[in-house]
Short mmCIF file of C-alpha atoms in Angstrom, two decimals:
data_model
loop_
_atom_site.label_atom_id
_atom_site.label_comp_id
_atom_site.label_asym_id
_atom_site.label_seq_id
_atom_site.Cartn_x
_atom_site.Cartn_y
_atom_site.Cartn_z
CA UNK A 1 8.38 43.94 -20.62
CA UNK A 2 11.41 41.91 -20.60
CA UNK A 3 10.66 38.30 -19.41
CA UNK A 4 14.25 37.18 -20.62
CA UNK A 5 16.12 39.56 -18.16
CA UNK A 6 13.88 39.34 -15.09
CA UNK A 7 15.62 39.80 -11.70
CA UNK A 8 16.01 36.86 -9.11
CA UNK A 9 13.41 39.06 -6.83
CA UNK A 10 10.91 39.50 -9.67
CA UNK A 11 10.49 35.67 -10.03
CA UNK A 12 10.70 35.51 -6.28
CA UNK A 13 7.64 37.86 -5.80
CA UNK A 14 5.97 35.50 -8.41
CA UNK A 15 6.68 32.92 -7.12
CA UNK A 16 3.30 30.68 -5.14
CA UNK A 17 4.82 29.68 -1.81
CA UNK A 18 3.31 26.41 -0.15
CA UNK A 19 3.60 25.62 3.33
CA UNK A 20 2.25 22.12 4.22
CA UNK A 21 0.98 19.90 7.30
CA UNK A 22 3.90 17.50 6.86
CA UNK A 23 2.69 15.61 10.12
CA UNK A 24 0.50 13.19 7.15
CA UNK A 25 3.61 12.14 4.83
CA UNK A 26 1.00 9.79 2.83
CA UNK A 27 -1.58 12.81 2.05
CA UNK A 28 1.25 15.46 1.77
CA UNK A 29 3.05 13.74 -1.13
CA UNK A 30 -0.34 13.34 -3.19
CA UNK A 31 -0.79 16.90 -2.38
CA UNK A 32 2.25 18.14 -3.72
CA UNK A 33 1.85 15.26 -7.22
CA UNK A 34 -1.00 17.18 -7.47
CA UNK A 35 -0.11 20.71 -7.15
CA UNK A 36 2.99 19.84 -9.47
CA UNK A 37 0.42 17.76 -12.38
CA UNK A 38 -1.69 20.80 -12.48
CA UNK A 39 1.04 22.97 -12.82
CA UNK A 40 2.75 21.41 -15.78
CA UNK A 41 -0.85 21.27 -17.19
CA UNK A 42 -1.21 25.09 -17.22
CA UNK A 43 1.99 25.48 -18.40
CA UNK A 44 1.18 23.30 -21.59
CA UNK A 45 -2.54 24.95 -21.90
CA UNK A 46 -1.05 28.80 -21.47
CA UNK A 47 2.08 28.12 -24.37
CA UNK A 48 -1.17 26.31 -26.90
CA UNK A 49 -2.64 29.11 -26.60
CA UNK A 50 -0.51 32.18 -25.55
CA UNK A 51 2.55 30.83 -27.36
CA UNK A 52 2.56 33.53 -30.04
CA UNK A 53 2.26 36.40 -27.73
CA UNK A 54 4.77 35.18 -25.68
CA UNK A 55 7.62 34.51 -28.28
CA UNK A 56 9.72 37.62 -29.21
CA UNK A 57 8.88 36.15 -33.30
CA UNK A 58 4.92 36.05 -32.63
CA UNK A 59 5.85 31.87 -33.44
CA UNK A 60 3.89 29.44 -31.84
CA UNK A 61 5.67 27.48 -29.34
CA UNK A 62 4.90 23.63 -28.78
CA UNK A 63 3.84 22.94 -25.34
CA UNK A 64 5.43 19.83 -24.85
CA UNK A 65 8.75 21.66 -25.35
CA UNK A 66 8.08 22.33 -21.25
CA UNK A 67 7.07 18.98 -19.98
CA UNK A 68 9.07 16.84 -18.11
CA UNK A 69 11.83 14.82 -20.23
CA UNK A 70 11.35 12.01 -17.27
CA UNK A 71 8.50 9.99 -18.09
CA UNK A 72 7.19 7.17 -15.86
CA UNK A 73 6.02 4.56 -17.88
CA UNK A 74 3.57 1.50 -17.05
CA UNK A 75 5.01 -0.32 -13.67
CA UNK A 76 6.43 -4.00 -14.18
CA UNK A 77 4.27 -4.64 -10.91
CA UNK A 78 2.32 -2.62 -9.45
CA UNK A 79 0.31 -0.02 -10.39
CA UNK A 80 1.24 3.70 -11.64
CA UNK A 81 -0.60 4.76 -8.89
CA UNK A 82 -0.54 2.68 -6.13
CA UNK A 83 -2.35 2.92 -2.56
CA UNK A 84 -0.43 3.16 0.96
CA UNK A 85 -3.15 -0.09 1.89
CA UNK A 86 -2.03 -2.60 -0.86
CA UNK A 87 1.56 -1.94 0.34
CA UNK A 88 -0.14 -2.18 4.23
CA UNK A 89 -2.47 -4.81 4.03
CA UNK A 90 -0.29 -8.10 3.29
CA UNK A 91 1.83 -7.34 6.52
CA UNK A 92 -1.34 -6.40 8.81
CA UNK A 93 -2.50 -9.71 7.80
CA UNK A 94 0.04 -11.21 8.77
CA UNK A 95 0.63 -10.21 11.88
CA UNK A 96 -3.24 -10.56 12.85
CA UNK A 97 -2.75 -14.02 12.19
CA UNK A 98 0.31 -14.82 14.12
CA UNK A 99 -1.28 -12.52 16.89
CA UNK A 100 -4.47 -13.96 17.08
CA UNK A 101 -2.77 -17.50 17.28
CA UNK A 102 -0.96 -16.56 20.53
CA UNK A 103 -3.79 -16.07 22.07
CA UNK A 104 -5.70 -19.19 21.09
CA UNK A 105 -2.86 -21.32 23.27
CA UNK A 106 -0.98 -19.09 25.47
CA UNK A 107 -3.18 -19.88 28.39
CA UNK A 108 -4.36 -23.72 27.08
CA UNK A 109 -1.92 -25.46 29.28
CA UNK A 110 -1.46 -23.19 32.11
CA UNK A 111 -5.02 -24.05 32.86
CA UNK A 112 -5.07 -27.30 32.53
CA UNK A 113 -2.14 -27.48 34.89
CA UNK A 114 -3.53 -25.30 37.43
CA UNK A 115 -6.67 -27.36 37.34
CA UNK A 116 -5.21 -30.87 37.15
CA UNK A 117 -6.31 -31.73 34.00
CA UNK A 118 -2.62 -31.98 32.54
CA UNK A 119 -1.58 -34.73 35.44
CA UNK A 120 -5.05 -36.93 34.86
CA UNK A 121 -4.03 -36.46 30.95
CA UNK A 122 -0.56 -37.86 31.35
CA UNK A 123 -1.50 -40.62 33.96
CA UNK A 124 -4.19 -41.94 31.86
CA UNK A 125 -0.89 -42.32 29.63
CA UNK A 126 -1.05 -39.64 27.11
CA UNK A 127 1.85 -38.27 26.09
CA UNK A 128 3.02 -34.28 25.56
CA UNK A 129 3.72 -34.27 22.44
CA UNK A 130 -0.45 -35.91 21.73
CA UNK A 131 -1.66 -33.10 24.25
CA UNK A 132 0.12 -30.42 22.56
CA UNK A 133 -0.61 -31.74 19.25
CA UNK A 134 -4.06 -32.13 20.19
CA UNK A 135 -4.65 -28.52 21.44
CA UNK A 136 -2.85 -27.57 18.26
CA UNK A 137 -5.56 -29.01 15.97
CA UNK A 138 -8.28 -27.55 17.98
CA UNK A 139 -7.33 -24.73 17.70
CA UNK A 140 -6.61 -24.86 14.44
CA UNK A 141 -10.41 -24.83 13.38
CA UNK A 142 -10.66 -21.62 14.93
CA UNK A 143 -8.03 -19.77 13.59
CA UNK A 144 -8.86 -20.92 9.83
CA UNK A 145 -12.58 -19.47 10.51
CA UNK A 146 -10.68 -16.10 11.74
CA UNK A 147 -8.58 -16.28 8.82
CA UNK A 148 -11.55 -16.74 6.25
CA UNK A 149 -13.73 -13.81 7.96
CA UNK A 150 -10.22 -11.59 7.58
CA UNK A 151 -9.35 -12.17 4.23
CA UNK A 152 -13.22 -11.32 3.22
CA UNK A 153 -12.63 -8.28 5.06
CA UNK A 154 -9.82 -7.18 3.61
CA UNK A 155 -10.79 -8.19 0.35
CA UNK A 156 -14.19 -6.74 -0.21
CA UNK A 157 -14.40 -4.63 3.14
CA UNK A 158 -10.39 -2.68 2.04
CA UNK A 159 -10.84 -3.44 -1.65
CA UNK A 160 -7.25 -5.11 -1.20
CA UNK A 161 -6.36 -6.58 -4.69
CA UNK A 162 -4.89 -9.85 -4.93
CA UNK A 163 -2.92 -10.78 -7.70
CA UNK A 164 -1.86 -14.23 -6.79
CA UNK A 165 -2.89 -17.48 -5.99
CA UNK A 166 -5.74 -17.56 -3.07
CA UNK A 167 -4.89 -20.54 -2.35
CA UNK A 168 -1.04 -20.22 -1.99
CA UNK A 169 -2.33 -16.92 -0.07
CA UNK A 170 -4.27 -18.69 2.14
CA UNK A 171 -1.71 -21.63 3.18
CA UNK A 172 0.85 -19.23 4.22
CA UNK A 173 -1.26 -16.85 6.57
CA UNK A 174 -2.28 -20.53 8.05
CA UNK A 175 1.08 -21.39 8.49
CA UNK A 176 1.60 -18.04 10.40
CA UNK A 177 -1.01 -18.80 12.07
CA UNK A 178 0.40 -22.45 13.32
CA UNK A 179 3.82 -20.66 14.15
CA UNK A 180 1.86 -18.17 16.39
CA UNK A 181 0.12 -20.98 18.14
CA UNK A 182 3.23 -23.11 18.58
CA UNK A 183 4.61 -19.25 20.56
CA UNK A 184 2.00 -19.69 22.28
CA UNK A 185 2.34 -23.09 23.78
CA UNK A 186 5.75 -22.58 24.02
CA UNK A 187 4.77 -19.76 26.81
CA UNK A 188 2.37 -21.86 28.31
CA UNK A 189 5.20 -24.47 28.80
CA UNK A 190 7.62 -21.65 30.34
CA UNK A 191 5.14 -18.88 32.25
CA UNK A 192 3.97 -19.88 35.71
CA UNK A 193 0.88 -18.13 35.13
CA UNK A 194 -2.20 -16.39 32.56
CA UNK A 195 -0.81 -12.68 33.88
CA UNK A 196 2.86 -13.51 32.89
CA UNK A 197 2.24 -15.04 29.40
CA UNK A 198 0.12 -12.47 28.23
CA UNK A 199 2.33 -9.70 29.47
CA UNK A 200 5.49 -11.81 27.28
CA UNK A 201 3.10 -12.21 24.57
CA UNK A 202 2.15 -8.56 24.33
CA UNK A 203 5.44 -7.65 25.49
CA UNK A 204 6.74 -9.54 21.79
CA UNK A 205 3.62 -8.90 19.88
CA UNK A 206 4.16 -4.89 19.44
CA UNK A 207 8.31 -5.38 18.62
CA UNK A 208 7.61 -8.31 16.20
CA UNK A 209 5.27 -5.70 14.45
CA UNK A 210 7.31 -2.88 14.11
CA UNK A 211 10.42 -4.44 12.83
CA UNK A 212 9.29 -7.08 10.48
CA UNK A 213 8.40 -4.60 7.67
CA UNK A 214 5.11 -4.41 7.93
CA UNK A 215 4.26 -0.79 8.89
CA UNK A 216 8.02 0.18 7.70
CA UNK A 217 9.92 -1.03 4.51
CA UNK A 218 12.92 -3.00 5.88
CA UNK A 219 15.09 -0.59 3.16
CA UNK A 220 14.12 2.45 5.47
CA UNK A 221 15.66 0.86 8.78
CA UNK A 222 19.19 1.26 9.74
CA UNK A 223 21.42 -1.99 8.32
CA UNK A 224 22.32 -3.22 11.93
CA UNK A 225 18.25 -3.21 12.24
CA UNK A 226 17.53 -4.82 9.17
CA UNK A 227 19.39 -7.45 10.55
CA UNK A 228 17.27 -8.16 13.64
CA UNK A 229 14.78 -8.43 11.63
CA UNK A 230 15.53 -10.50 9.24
CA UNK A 231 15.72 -12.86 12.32
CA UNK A 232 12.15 -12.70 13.26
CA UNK A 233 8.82 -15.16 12.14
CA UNK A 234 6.81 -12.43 10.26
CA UNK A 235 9.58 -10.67 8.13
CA UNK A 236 9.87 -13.21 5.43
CA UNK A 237 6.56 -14.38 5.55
CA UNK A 238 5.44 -10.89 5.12
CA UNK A 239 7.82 -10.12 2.07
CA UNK A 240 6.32 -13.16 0.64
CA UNK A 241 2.62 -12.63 0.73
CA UNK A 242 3.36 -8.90 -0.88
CA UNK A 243 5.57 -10.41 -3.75
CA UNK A 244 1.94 -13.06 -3.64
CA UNK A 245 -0.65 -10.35 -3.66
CA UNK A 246 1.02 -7.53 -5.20
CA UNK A 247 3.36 -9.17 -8.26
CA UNK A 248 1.37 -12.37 -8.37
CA UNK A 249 4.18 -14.66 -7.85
CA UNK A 250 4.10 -18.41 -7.23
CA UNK A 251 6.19 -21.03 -4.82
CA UNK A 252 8.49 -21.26 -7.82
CA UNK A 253 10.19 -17.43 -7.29
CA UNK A 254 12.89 -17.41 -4.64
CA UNK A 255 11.51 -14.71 -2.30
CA UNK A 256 8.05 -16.68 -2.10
CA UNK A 257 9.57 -19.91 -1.32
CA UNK A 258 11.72 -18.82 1.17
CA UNK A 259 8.94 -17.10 3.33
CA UNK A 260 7.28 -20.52 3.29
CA UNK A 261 10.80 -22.54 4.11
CA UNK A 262 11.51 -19.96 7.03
CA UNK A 263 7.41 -19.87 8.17
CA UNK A 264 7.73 -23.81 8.90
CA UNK A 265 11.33 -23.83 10.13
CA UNK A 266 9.95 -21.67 12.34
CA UNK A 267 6.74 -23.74 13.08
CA UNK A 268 8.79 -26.68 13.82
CA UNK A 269 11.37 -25.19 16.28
CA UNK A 270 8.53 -23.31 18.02
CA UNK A 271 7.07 -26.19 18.74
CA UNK A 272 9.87 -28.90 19.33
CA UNK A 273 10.88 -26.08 21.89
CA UNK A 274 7.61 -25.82 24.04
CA UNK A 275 7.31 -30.34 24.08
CA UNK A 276 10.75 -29.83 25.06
CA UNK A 277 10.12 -27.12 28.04
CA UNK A 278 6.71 -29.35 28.74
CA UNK A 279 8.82 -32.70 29.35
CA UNK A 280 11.02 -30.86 31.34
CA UNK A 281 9.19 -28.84 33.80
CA UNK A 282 7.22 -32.21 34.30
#
């Protein structure tokens, strides 16, 4: 009978008590949006029309008088709404392209130097840096027919929206692509074996993953983290095809440009390194 002087245990025992399966952060937090919009929305519907009774005056009371004074207007980028994929999906492309590319050359010249086919190469004078650039541009084809069949995929398979250029899109996950083949020759040119280099590739495939922001915003990791990553191929790249997909941003913002100025700094150490190892070992 007296709402206004209610004890603490009163509003306790009417209180609804939620216990969650917090194992699922992504589905528990648009549980509990949920739970708290529908809320607020019977708040608003009970005072329209339950005001009077509820006011010691019999006044109506305006509804809105218990919403939220926070309102989240329309994002800058983004949407209001966004999905855990779109935030996903750049990175995961990324790092299927520079995986995939290891694999297209990892082995190349270990074969052909178990089988011979490297010393009849470089006696019928070719050099190392034509064989390597050779087996480069082979390879190439392949990965840009990968790269095509992904980006359909993700695109009309995922529903992944693009906001960019396709184009600019498309260059960079090609350039990730040539820095993953240009790993991969450079542990052809170093392992002794096919059983060695894919147990290094794999062995830097899974780290290169988890700490270049892909699955895990690079805010969220510790700051002596952050800076190991910042030190790998995919991080920048990977910022770079979000601020491409998800703001729609060209070569001519900072953060874009620099994912392409690390991706082929990268490209062209990478593979200066494994014709360097190559001439060597020789």
């Amino acid at each position: 009978q007296e709402p206004y002087s209610a004890s603490n245990a009163t509003i306790t025992n009417a209180s609804v008590h939620i216990r969650l399966d917090m194992s699922n952060q992504q589905i528990d937090l648009v549980i509990q949006e949920d739970i708290a919009a529908a809320y607020q929305c019977f708040i608003e519907r009970l005072l329209a029309e339950y005001g009077p009774f509820l006011h010691p005056n019999n006044e109506s009371i305006n509804p809105f008088a218990v919403s939220s004074p926070i309102e989240i207007g329309t994002p800058i980028y983004g949407e209001l709404h966004p999905r855990f994929t779109d935030f996903v999906a750049p990175g995961i492309i990324i790092a299927v392209a520079f995986g995939m590319s290891i694999g297209l050359t990892a082995l190349s010249v270990i074969i052909e130097r178990k089988q011979g086919l490297l010393d009849r190469t470089r006696a019928a004078g070719v050099s190392y840096l034509e064989i390597l650039t050779a087996l480069a541009l082979t390879q190439l084809c392949v990965l840009m027919v990968q790269i095509v069949l992904m980006l359909i995929i993700a695109v009309e398979g995922f529903e992944v929206k693009t906001k960019g250029s396709v184009a600019l899109l498309f260059v960079l996950v090609i350039l990730q692509g040539m820095v993953g083949m240009s790993y991969g020759l450079l542990l052809s040119a170093v392992c002794e074996d096919e059983m060695s280099a894919i147990v290094v590739a794999m062995g830097s495939i899974f780290p290169t993953l988890l700490l270049s922001g892909i699955l895990w915003p690079l805010e969220g990791m510790p700051v002596w983290l952050r800076y190991i990553s910042y030190c790998l191929p995919n991080t920048y790249a990977a910022l770079a095809l979000r601020d491409i997909m998800g703001k729609g941003w060209s070569l001519t913002h900072f953060d874009v440009g620099l994912g392409f100025i690390i991706t082929i700094s990268w490209l062209a150490v990478l593979f200066l390194l494994a014709w360097t190892l190559l001439r060597r070992r020789a």
